[in-house]
Amino acid sequence: EEYMEFRKYNLSNREIDVCKLLLQGYTLRQISGTLYISYSTVNTYCTSLYRKLGINSRTELMVLFKEYVE
């Protein structure tokens, strides 16, 4: 299955949605509009996503999942 890689980090479906959009270059504001959730909720998903992945930046996210970056 596509994005199987994300599963091994125990990410929730919503965290995976946010992660995919981050990898496509969306801003938090754009993600909020795309997923119909508030900006602060997106921010919360990002924080937990980064914590679970053991990273601190979008750059590290891109490196970790470089095979998914368009």
PDB file of N, CA and C in Angstrom:
ATOM      1  N   GLU A   1       0.844  -1.194   0.000  1.00  0.00           N
ATOM      2  CA  GLU A   1       0.000   0.000   0.000  1.00  0.00           C
ATOM      3  C   GLU A   1       0.878   1.242   0.000  1.00  0.00           C
ATOM      4  N   GLU A   2       0.412   2.257  -0.711  1.00  0.00           N
ATOM      5  CA  GLU A   2       1.145   3.513  -0.769  1.00  0.00           C
ATOM      6  C   GLU A   2       1.192   4.132   0.627  1.00  0.00           C
ATOM      7  N   TYR A   3       2.291   4.794   0.934  1.00  0.00           N
ATOM      8  CA  TYR A   3       2.474   5.447   2.230  1.00  0.00           C
ATOM      9  C   TYR A   3       2.545   4.467   3.405  1.00  0.00           C
ATOM     10  N   MET A   4       2.871   3.218   3.117  1.00  0.00           N
ATOM     11  CA  MET A   4       3.028   2.211   4.159  1.00  0.00           C
ATOM     12  C   MET A   4       4.084   2.687   5.166  1.00  0.00           C
ATOM     13  N   GLU A   5       5.054   3.395   4.633  1.00  0.00           N
ATOM     14  CA  GLU A   5       6.142   3.957   5.424  1.00  0.00           C
ATOM     15  C   GLU A   5       5.615   4.724   6.647  1.00  0.00           C
ATOM     16  N   PHE A   6       4.528   5.473   6.459  1.00  0.00           N
ATOM     17  CA  PHE A   6       3.974   6.285   7.550  1.00  0.00           C
ATOM     18  C   PHE A   6       3.441   5.427   8.688  1.00  0.00           C
ATOM     19  N   ARG A   7       2.918   4.261   8.341  1.00  0.00           N
ATOM     20  CA  ARG A   7       2.292   3.390   9.337  1.00  0.00           C
ATOM     21  C   ARG A   7       3.267   2.940  10.433  1.00  0.00           C
ATOM     22  N   LYS A   8       4.520   2.741  10.064  1.00  0.00           N
ATOM     23  CA  LYS A   8       5.466   2.237  11.057  1.00  0.00           C
ATOM     24  C   LYS A   8       5.780   3.261  12.145  1.00  0.00           C
ATOM     25  N   TYR A   9       5.366   4.506  11.919  1.00  0.00           N
ATOM     26  CA  TYR A   9       5.571   5.547  12.930  1.00  0.00           C
ATOM     27  C   TYR A   9       4.322   5.735  13.797  1.00  0.00           C
ATOM     28  N   ASN A  10       3.327   4.865  13.605  1.00  0.00           N
ATOM     29  CA  ASN A  10       2.073   4.958  14.364  1.00  0.00           C
ATOM     30  C   ASN A  10       1.363   6.299  14.202  1.00  0.00           C
ATOM     31  N   LEU A  11       1.394   6.822  12.989  1.00  0.00           N
ATOM     32  CA  LEU A  11       0.698   8.081  12.728  1.00  0.00           C
ATOM     33  C   LEU A  11      -0.786   7.810  12.544  1.00  0.00           C
ATOM     34  N   SER A  12      -1.599   8.734  13.018  1.00  0.00           N
ATOM     35  CA  SER A  12      -3.044   8.605  12.815  1.00  0.00           C
ATOM     36  C   SER A  12      -3.344   8.928  11.350  1.00  0.00           C
ATOM     37  N   ASN A  13      -4.531   8.580  10.888  1.00  0.00           N
ATOM     38  CA  ASN A  13      -4.908   8.887   9.506  1.00  0.00           C
ATOM     39  C   ASN A  13      -4.822  10.384   9.236  1.00  0.00           C
ATOM     40  N   ARG A  14      -5.241  11.190  10.203  1.00  0.00           N
ATOM     41  CA  ARG A  14      -5.214  12.638  10.034  1.00  0.00           C
ATOM     42  C   ARG A  14      -3.785  13.157   9.984  1.00  0.00           C
ATOM     43  N   GLU A  15      -2.917  12.590  10.815  1.00  0.00           N
ATOM     44  CA  GLU A  15      -1.509  12.997  10.776  1.00  0.00           C
ATOM     45  C   GLU A  15      -0.906  12.649   9.422  1.00  0.00           C
ATOM     46  N   ILE A  16      -1.301  11.519   8.866  1.00  0.00           N
ATOM     47  CA  ILE A  16      -0.816  11.133   7.537  1.00  0.00           C
ATOM     48  C   ILE A  16      -1.321  12.118   6.485  1.00  0.00           C
ATOM     49  N   ASP A  17      -2.595  12.512   6.587  1.00  0.00           N
ATOM     50  CA  ASP A  17      -3.148  13.513   5.648  1.00  0.00           C
ATOM     51  C   ASP A  17      -2.322  14.794   5.692  1.00  0.00           C
ATOM     52  N   VAL A  18      -2.059  15.273   6.906  1.00  0.00           N
ATOM     53  CA  VAL A  18      -1.287  16.508   7.086  1.00  0.00           C
ATOM     54  C   VAL A  18       0.125  16.329   6.546  1.00  0.00           C
ATOM     55  N   CYS A  19       0.720  15.185   6.842  1.00  0.00           N
ATOM     56  CA  CYS A  19       2.078  14.888   6.396  1.00  0.00           C
ATOM     57  C   CYS A  19       2.181  14.910   4.870  1.00  0.00           C
ATOM     58  N   LYS A  20       1.221  14.266   4.196  1.00  0.00           N
ATOM     59  CA  LYS A  20       1.231  14.221   2.725  1.00  0.00           C
ATOM     60  C   LYS A  20       1.170  15.628   2.149  1.00  0.00           C
ATOM     61  N   LEU A  21       0.312  16.469   2.729  1.00  0.00           N
ATOM     62  CA  LEU A  21       0.176  17.838   2.225  1.00  0.00           C
ATOM     63  C   LEU A  21       1.438  18.656   2.506  1.00  0.00           C
ATOM     64  N   LEU A  22       2.044  18.447   3.665  1.00  0.00           N
ATOM     65  CA  LEU A  22       3.314  19.125   3.962  1.00  0.00           C
ATOM     66  C   LEU A  22       4.364  18.738   2.925  1.00  0.00           C
ATOM     67  N   LEU A  23       4.408  17.453   2.588  1.00  0.00           N
ATOM     68  CA  LEU A  23       5.385  16.966   1.606  1.00  0.00           C
ATOM     69  C   LEU A  23       5.125  17.529   0.217  1.00  0.00           C
ATOM     70  N   GLN A  24       3.868  17.907  -0.043  1.00  0.00           N
ATOM     71  CA  GLN A  24       3.535  18.519  -1.339  1.00  0.00           C
ATOM     72  C   GLN A  24       3.770  20.022  -1.330  1.00  0.00           C
ATOM     73  N   GLY A  25       4.233  20.544  -0.193  1.00  0.00           N
ATOM     74  CA  GLY A  25       4.576  21.956  -0.128  1.00  0.00           C
ATOM     75  C   GLY A  25       3.470  22.887   0.343  1.00  0.00           C
ATOM     76  N   TYR A  26       2.376  22.328   0.820  1.00  0.00           N
ATOM     77  CA  TYR A  26       1.289  23.168   1.325  1.00  0.00           C
ATOM     78  C   TYR A  26       1.714  23.883   2.600  1.00  0.00           C
ATOM     79  N   THR A  27       1.195  25.101   2.805  1.00  0.00           N
ATOM     80  CA  THR A  27       1.426  25.807   4.065  1.00  0.00           C
ATOM     81  C   THR A  27       0.398  25.289   5.072  1.00  0.00           C
ATOM     82  N   LEU A  28       0.616  25.579   6.344  1.00  0.00           N
ATOM     83  CA  LEU A  28      -0.337  25.146   7.372  1.00  0.00           C
ATOM     84  C   LEU A  28      -1.709  25.761   7.094  1.00  0.00           C
ATOM     85  N   ARG A  29      -1.708  26.998   6.653  1.00  0.00           N
ATOM     86  CA  ARG A  29      -2.957  27.697   6.336  1.00  0.00           C
ATOM     87  C   ARG A  29      -3.695  26.971   5.197  1.00  0.00           C
ATOM     88  N   GLN A  30      -2.957  26.577   4.159  1.00  0.00           N
ATOM     89  CA  GLN A  30      -3.566  25.854   3.024  1.00  0.00           C
ATOM     90  C   GLN A  30      -4.085  24.488   3.466  1.00  0.00           C
ATOM     91  N   ILE A  31      -3.340  23.819   4.339  1.00  0.00           N
ATOM     92  CA  ILE A  31      -3.762  22.512   4.833  1.00  0.00           C
ATOM     93  C   ILE A  31      -5.065  22.661   5.609  1.00  0.00           C
ATOM     94  N   SER A  32      -5.136  23.701   6.403  1.00  0.00           N
ATOM     95  CA  SER A  32      -6.338  23.983   7.176  1.00  0.00           C
ATOM     96  C   SER A  32      -7.551  24.125   6.250  1.00  0.00           C
ATOM     97  N   GLY A  33      -7.392  24.850   5.151  1.00  0.00           N
ATOM     98  CA  GLY A  33      -8.479  25.020   4.179  1.00  0.00           C
ATOM     99  C   GLY A  33      -8.811  23.746   3.430  1.00  0.00           C
ATOM    100  N   THR A  34      -7.793  22.993   3.072  1.00  0.00           N
ATOM    101  CA  THR A  34      -7.975  21.761   2.306  1.00  0.00           C
ATOM    102  C   THR A  34      -8.688  20.685   3.115  1.00  0.00           C
ATOM    103  N   LEU A  35      -8.318  20.566   4.387  1.00  0.00           N
ATOM    104  CA  LEU A  35      -8.888  19.515   5.235  1.00  0.00           C
ATOM    105  C   LEU A  35     -10.093  19.992   6.050  1.00  0.00           C
ATOM    106  N   TYR A  36     -10.436  21.277   5.890  1.00  0.00           N
ATOM    107  CA  TYR A  36     -11.575  21.856   6.640  1.00  0.00           C
ATOM    108  C   TYR A  36     -11.414  21.711   8.143  1.00  0.00           C
ATOM    109  N   ILE A  37     -10.206  21.997   8.622  1.00  0.00           N
ATOM    110  CA  ILE A  37      -9.967  22.004  10.066  1.00  0.00           C
ATOM    111  C   ILE A  37      -9.259  23.316  10.400  1.00  0.00           C
ATOM    112  N   SER A  38      -9.300  23.714  11.662  1.00  0.00           N
ATOM    113  CA  SER A  38      -8.724  25.003  12.031  1.00  0.00           C
ATOM    114  C   SER A  38      -7.197  24.985  11.943  1.00  0.00           C
ATOM    115  N   TYR A  39      -6.647  26.181  11.799  1.00  0.00           N
ATOM    116  CA  TYR A  39      -5.201  26.342  11.718  1.00  0.00           C
ATOM    117  C   TYR A  39      -4.525  25.751  12.959  1.00  0.00           C
ATOM    118  N   SER A  40      -5.114  26.017  14.142  1.00  0.00           N
ATOM    119  CA  SER A  40      -4.489  25.513  15.371  1.00  0.00           C
ATOM    120  C   SER A  40      -4.537  23.988  15.436  1.00  0.00           C
ATOM    121  N   THR A  41      -5.568  23.390  14.860  1.00  0.00           N
ATOM    122  CA  THR A  41      -5.645  21.924  14.811  1.00  0.00           C
ATOM    123  C   THR A  41      -4.540  21.375  13.910  1.00  0.00           C
ATOM    124  N   VAL A  42      -4.325  22.027  12.764  1.00  0.00           N
ATOM    125  CA  VAL A  42      -3.244  21.616  11.851  1.00  0.00           C
ATOM    126  C   VAL A  42      -1.914  21.706  12.598  1.00  0.00           C
ATOM    127  N   ASN A  43      -1.751  22.799  13.332  1.00  0.00           N
ATOM    128  CA  ASN A  43      -0.530  23.010  14.097  1.00  0.00           C
ATOM    129  C   ASN A  43      -0.313  21.889  15.116  1.00  0.00           C
ATOM    130  N   THR A  44      -1.386  21.479  15.777  1.00  0.00           N
ATOM    131  CA  THR A  44      -1.333  20.388  16.747  1.00  0.00           C
ATOM    132  C   THR A  44      -0.922  19.078  16.068  1.00  0.00           C
ATOM    133  N   TYR A  45      -1.511  18.804  14.892  1.00  0.00           N
ATOM    134  CA  TYR A  45      -1.136  17.588  14.144  1.00  0.00           C
ATOM    135  C   TYR A  45       0.338  17.631  13.766  1.00  0.00           C
ATOM    136  N   CYS A  46       0.804  18.799  13.324  1.00  0.00           N
ATOM    137  CA  CYS A  46       2.215  18.946  12.943  1.00  0.00           C
ATOM    138  C   CYS A  46       3.127  18.662  14.128  1.00  0.00           C
ATOM    139  N   THR A  47       2.782  19.233  15.271  1.00  0.00           N
ATOM    140  CA  THR A  47       3.588  19.037  16.476  1.00  0.00           C
ATOM    141  C   THR A  47       3.671  17.567  16.843  1.00  0.00           C
ATOM    142  N   SER A  48       2.527  16.871  16.842  1.00  0.00           N
ATOM    143  CA  SER A  48       2.553  15.457  17.226  1.00  0.00           C
ATOM    144  C   SER A  48       3.241  14.613  16.153  1.00  0.00           C
ATOM    145  N   LEU A  49       3.066  14.997  14.901  1.00  0.00           N
ATOM    146  CA  LEU A  49       3.719  14.336  13.777  1.00  0.00           C
ATOM    147  C   LEU A  49       5.242  14.420  13.926  1.00  0.00           C
ATOM    148  N   TYR A  50       5.735  15.627  14.164  1.00  0.00           N
ATOM    149  CA  TYR A  50       7.179  15.837  14.319  1.00  0.00           C
ATOM    150  C   TYR A  50       7.709  15.069  15.528  1.00  0.00           C
ATOM    151  N   ARG A  51       6.939  15.065  16.616  1.00  0.00           N
ATOM    152  CA  ARG A  51       7.359  14.365  17.831  1.00  0.00           C
ATOM    153  C   ARG A  51       7.472  12.871  17.553  1.00  0.00           C
ATOM    154  N   LYS A  52       6.457  12.290  16.911  1.00  0.00           N
ATOM    155  CA  LYS A  52       6.472  10.857  16.610  1.00  0.00           C
ATOM    156  C   LYS A  52       7.607  10.489  15.655  1.00  0.00           C
ATOM    157  N   LEU A  53       7.926  11.386  14.735  1.00  0.00           N
ATOM    158  CA  LEU A  53       8.984  11.115  13.756  1.00  0.00           C
ATOM    159  C   LEU A  53      10.372  11.465  14.296  1.00  0.00           C
ATOM    160  N   GLY A  54      10.407  12.173  15.433  1.00  0.00           N
ATOM    161  CA  GLY A  54      11.690  12.566  16.021  1.00  0.00           C
ATOM    162  C   GLY A  54      12.401  13.631  15.219  1.00  0.00           C
ATOM    163  N   ILE A  55      11.619  14.546  14.631  1.00  0.00           N
ATOM    164  CA  ILE A  55      12.207  15.624  13.824  1.00  0.00           C
ATOM    165  C   ILE A  55      11.733  16.988  14.328  1.00  0.00           C
ATOM    166  N   ASN A  56      12.360  18.054  13.786  1.00  0.00           N
ATOM    167  CA  ASN A  56      12.028  19.403  14.245  1.00  0.00           C
ATOM    168  C   ASN A  56      11.675  20.374  13.129  1.00  0.00           C
ATOM    169  N   SER A  57      11.714  19.913  11.886  1.00  0.00           N
ATOM    170  CA  SER A  57      11.450  20.856  10.798  1.00  0.00           C
ATOM    171  C   SER A  57      10.884  20.167   9.568  1.00  0.00           C
ATOM    172  N   ARG A  58      10.321  20.977   8.689  1.00  0.00           N
ATOM    173  CA  ARG A  58       9.792  20.459   7.434  1.00  0.00           C
ATOM    174  C   ARG A  58      10.927  19.916   6.569  1.00  0.00           C
ATOM    175  N   THR A  59      12.093  20.545   6.671  1.00  0.00           N
ATOM    176  CA  THR A  59      13.260  20.062   5.912  1.00  0.00           C
ATOM    177  C   THR A  59      13.578  18.625   6.305  1.00  0.00           C
ATOM    178  N   GLU A  60      13.573  18.346   7.612  1.00  0.00           N
ATOM    179  CA  GLU A  60      13.833  16.980   8.077  1.00  0.00           C
ATOM    180  C   GLU A  60      12.739  16.031   7.598  1.00  0.00           C
ATOM    181  N   LEU A  61      11.501  16.529   7.551  1.00  0.00           N
ATOM    182  CA  LEU A  61      10.374  15.726   7.057  1.00  0.00           C
ATOM    183  C   LEU A  61      10.620  15.347   5.596  1.00  0.00           C
ATOM    184  N   MET A  62      11.056  16.329   4.793  1.00  0.00           N
ATOM    185  CA  MET A  62      11.339  16.105   3.372  1.00  0.00           C
ATOM    186  C   MET A  62      12.442  15.064   3.185  1.00  0.00           C
ATOM    187  N   VAL A  63      13.462  15.139   4.027  1.00  0.00           N
ATOM    188  CA  VAL A  63      14.578  14.197   3.932  1.00  0.00           C
ATOM    189  C   VAL A  63      14.114  12.781   4.310  1.00  0.00           C
ATOM    190  N   LEU A  64      13.334  12.700   5.390  1.00  0.00           N
ATOM    191  CA  LEU A  64      12.844  11.423   5.880  1.00  0.00           C
ATOM    192  C   LEU A  64      11.977  10.702   4.841  1.00  0.00           C
ATOM    193  N   PHE A  65      11.135  11.480   4.166  1.00  0.00           N
ATOM    194  CA  PHE A  65      10.207  10.889   3.190  1.00  0.00           C
ATOM    195  C   PHE A  65      10.508  11.372   1.766  1.00  0.00           C
ATOM    196  N   LYS A  66      11.803  11.477   1.444  1.00  0.00           N
ATOM    197  CA  LYS A  66      12.167  12.047   0.140  1.00  0.00           C
ATOM    198  C   LYS A  66      11.556  11.312  -1.049  1.00  0.00           C
ATOM    199  N   GLU A  67      11.271  10.015  -0.877  1.00  0.00           N
ATOM    200  CA  GLU A  67      10.682   9.272  -2.010  1.00  0.00           C
ATOM    201  C   GLU A  67       9.250   9.716  -2.305  1.00  0.00           C
ATOM    202  N   TYR A  68       8.629  10.443  -1.367  1.00  0.00           N
ATOM    203  CA  TYR A  68       7.257  10.904  -1.583  1.00  0.00           C
ATOM    204  C   TYR A  68       7.190  12.366  -2.031  1.00  0.00           C
ATOM    205  N   VAL A  69       8.335  13.053  -1.983  1.00  0.00           N
ATOM    206  CA  VAL A  69       8.337  14.466  -2.354  1.00  0.00           C
ATOM    207  C   VAL A  69       8.234  14.583  -3.873  1.00  0.00           C
ATOM    208  N   GLU A  70       7.287  15.403  -4.320  1.00  0.00           N
ATOM    209  CA  GLU A  70       7.046  15.553  -5.770  1.00  0.00           C
ATOM    210  C   GLU A  70       8.126  16.400  -6.407  1.00  0.00           C
TER     211      GLU A  70
END
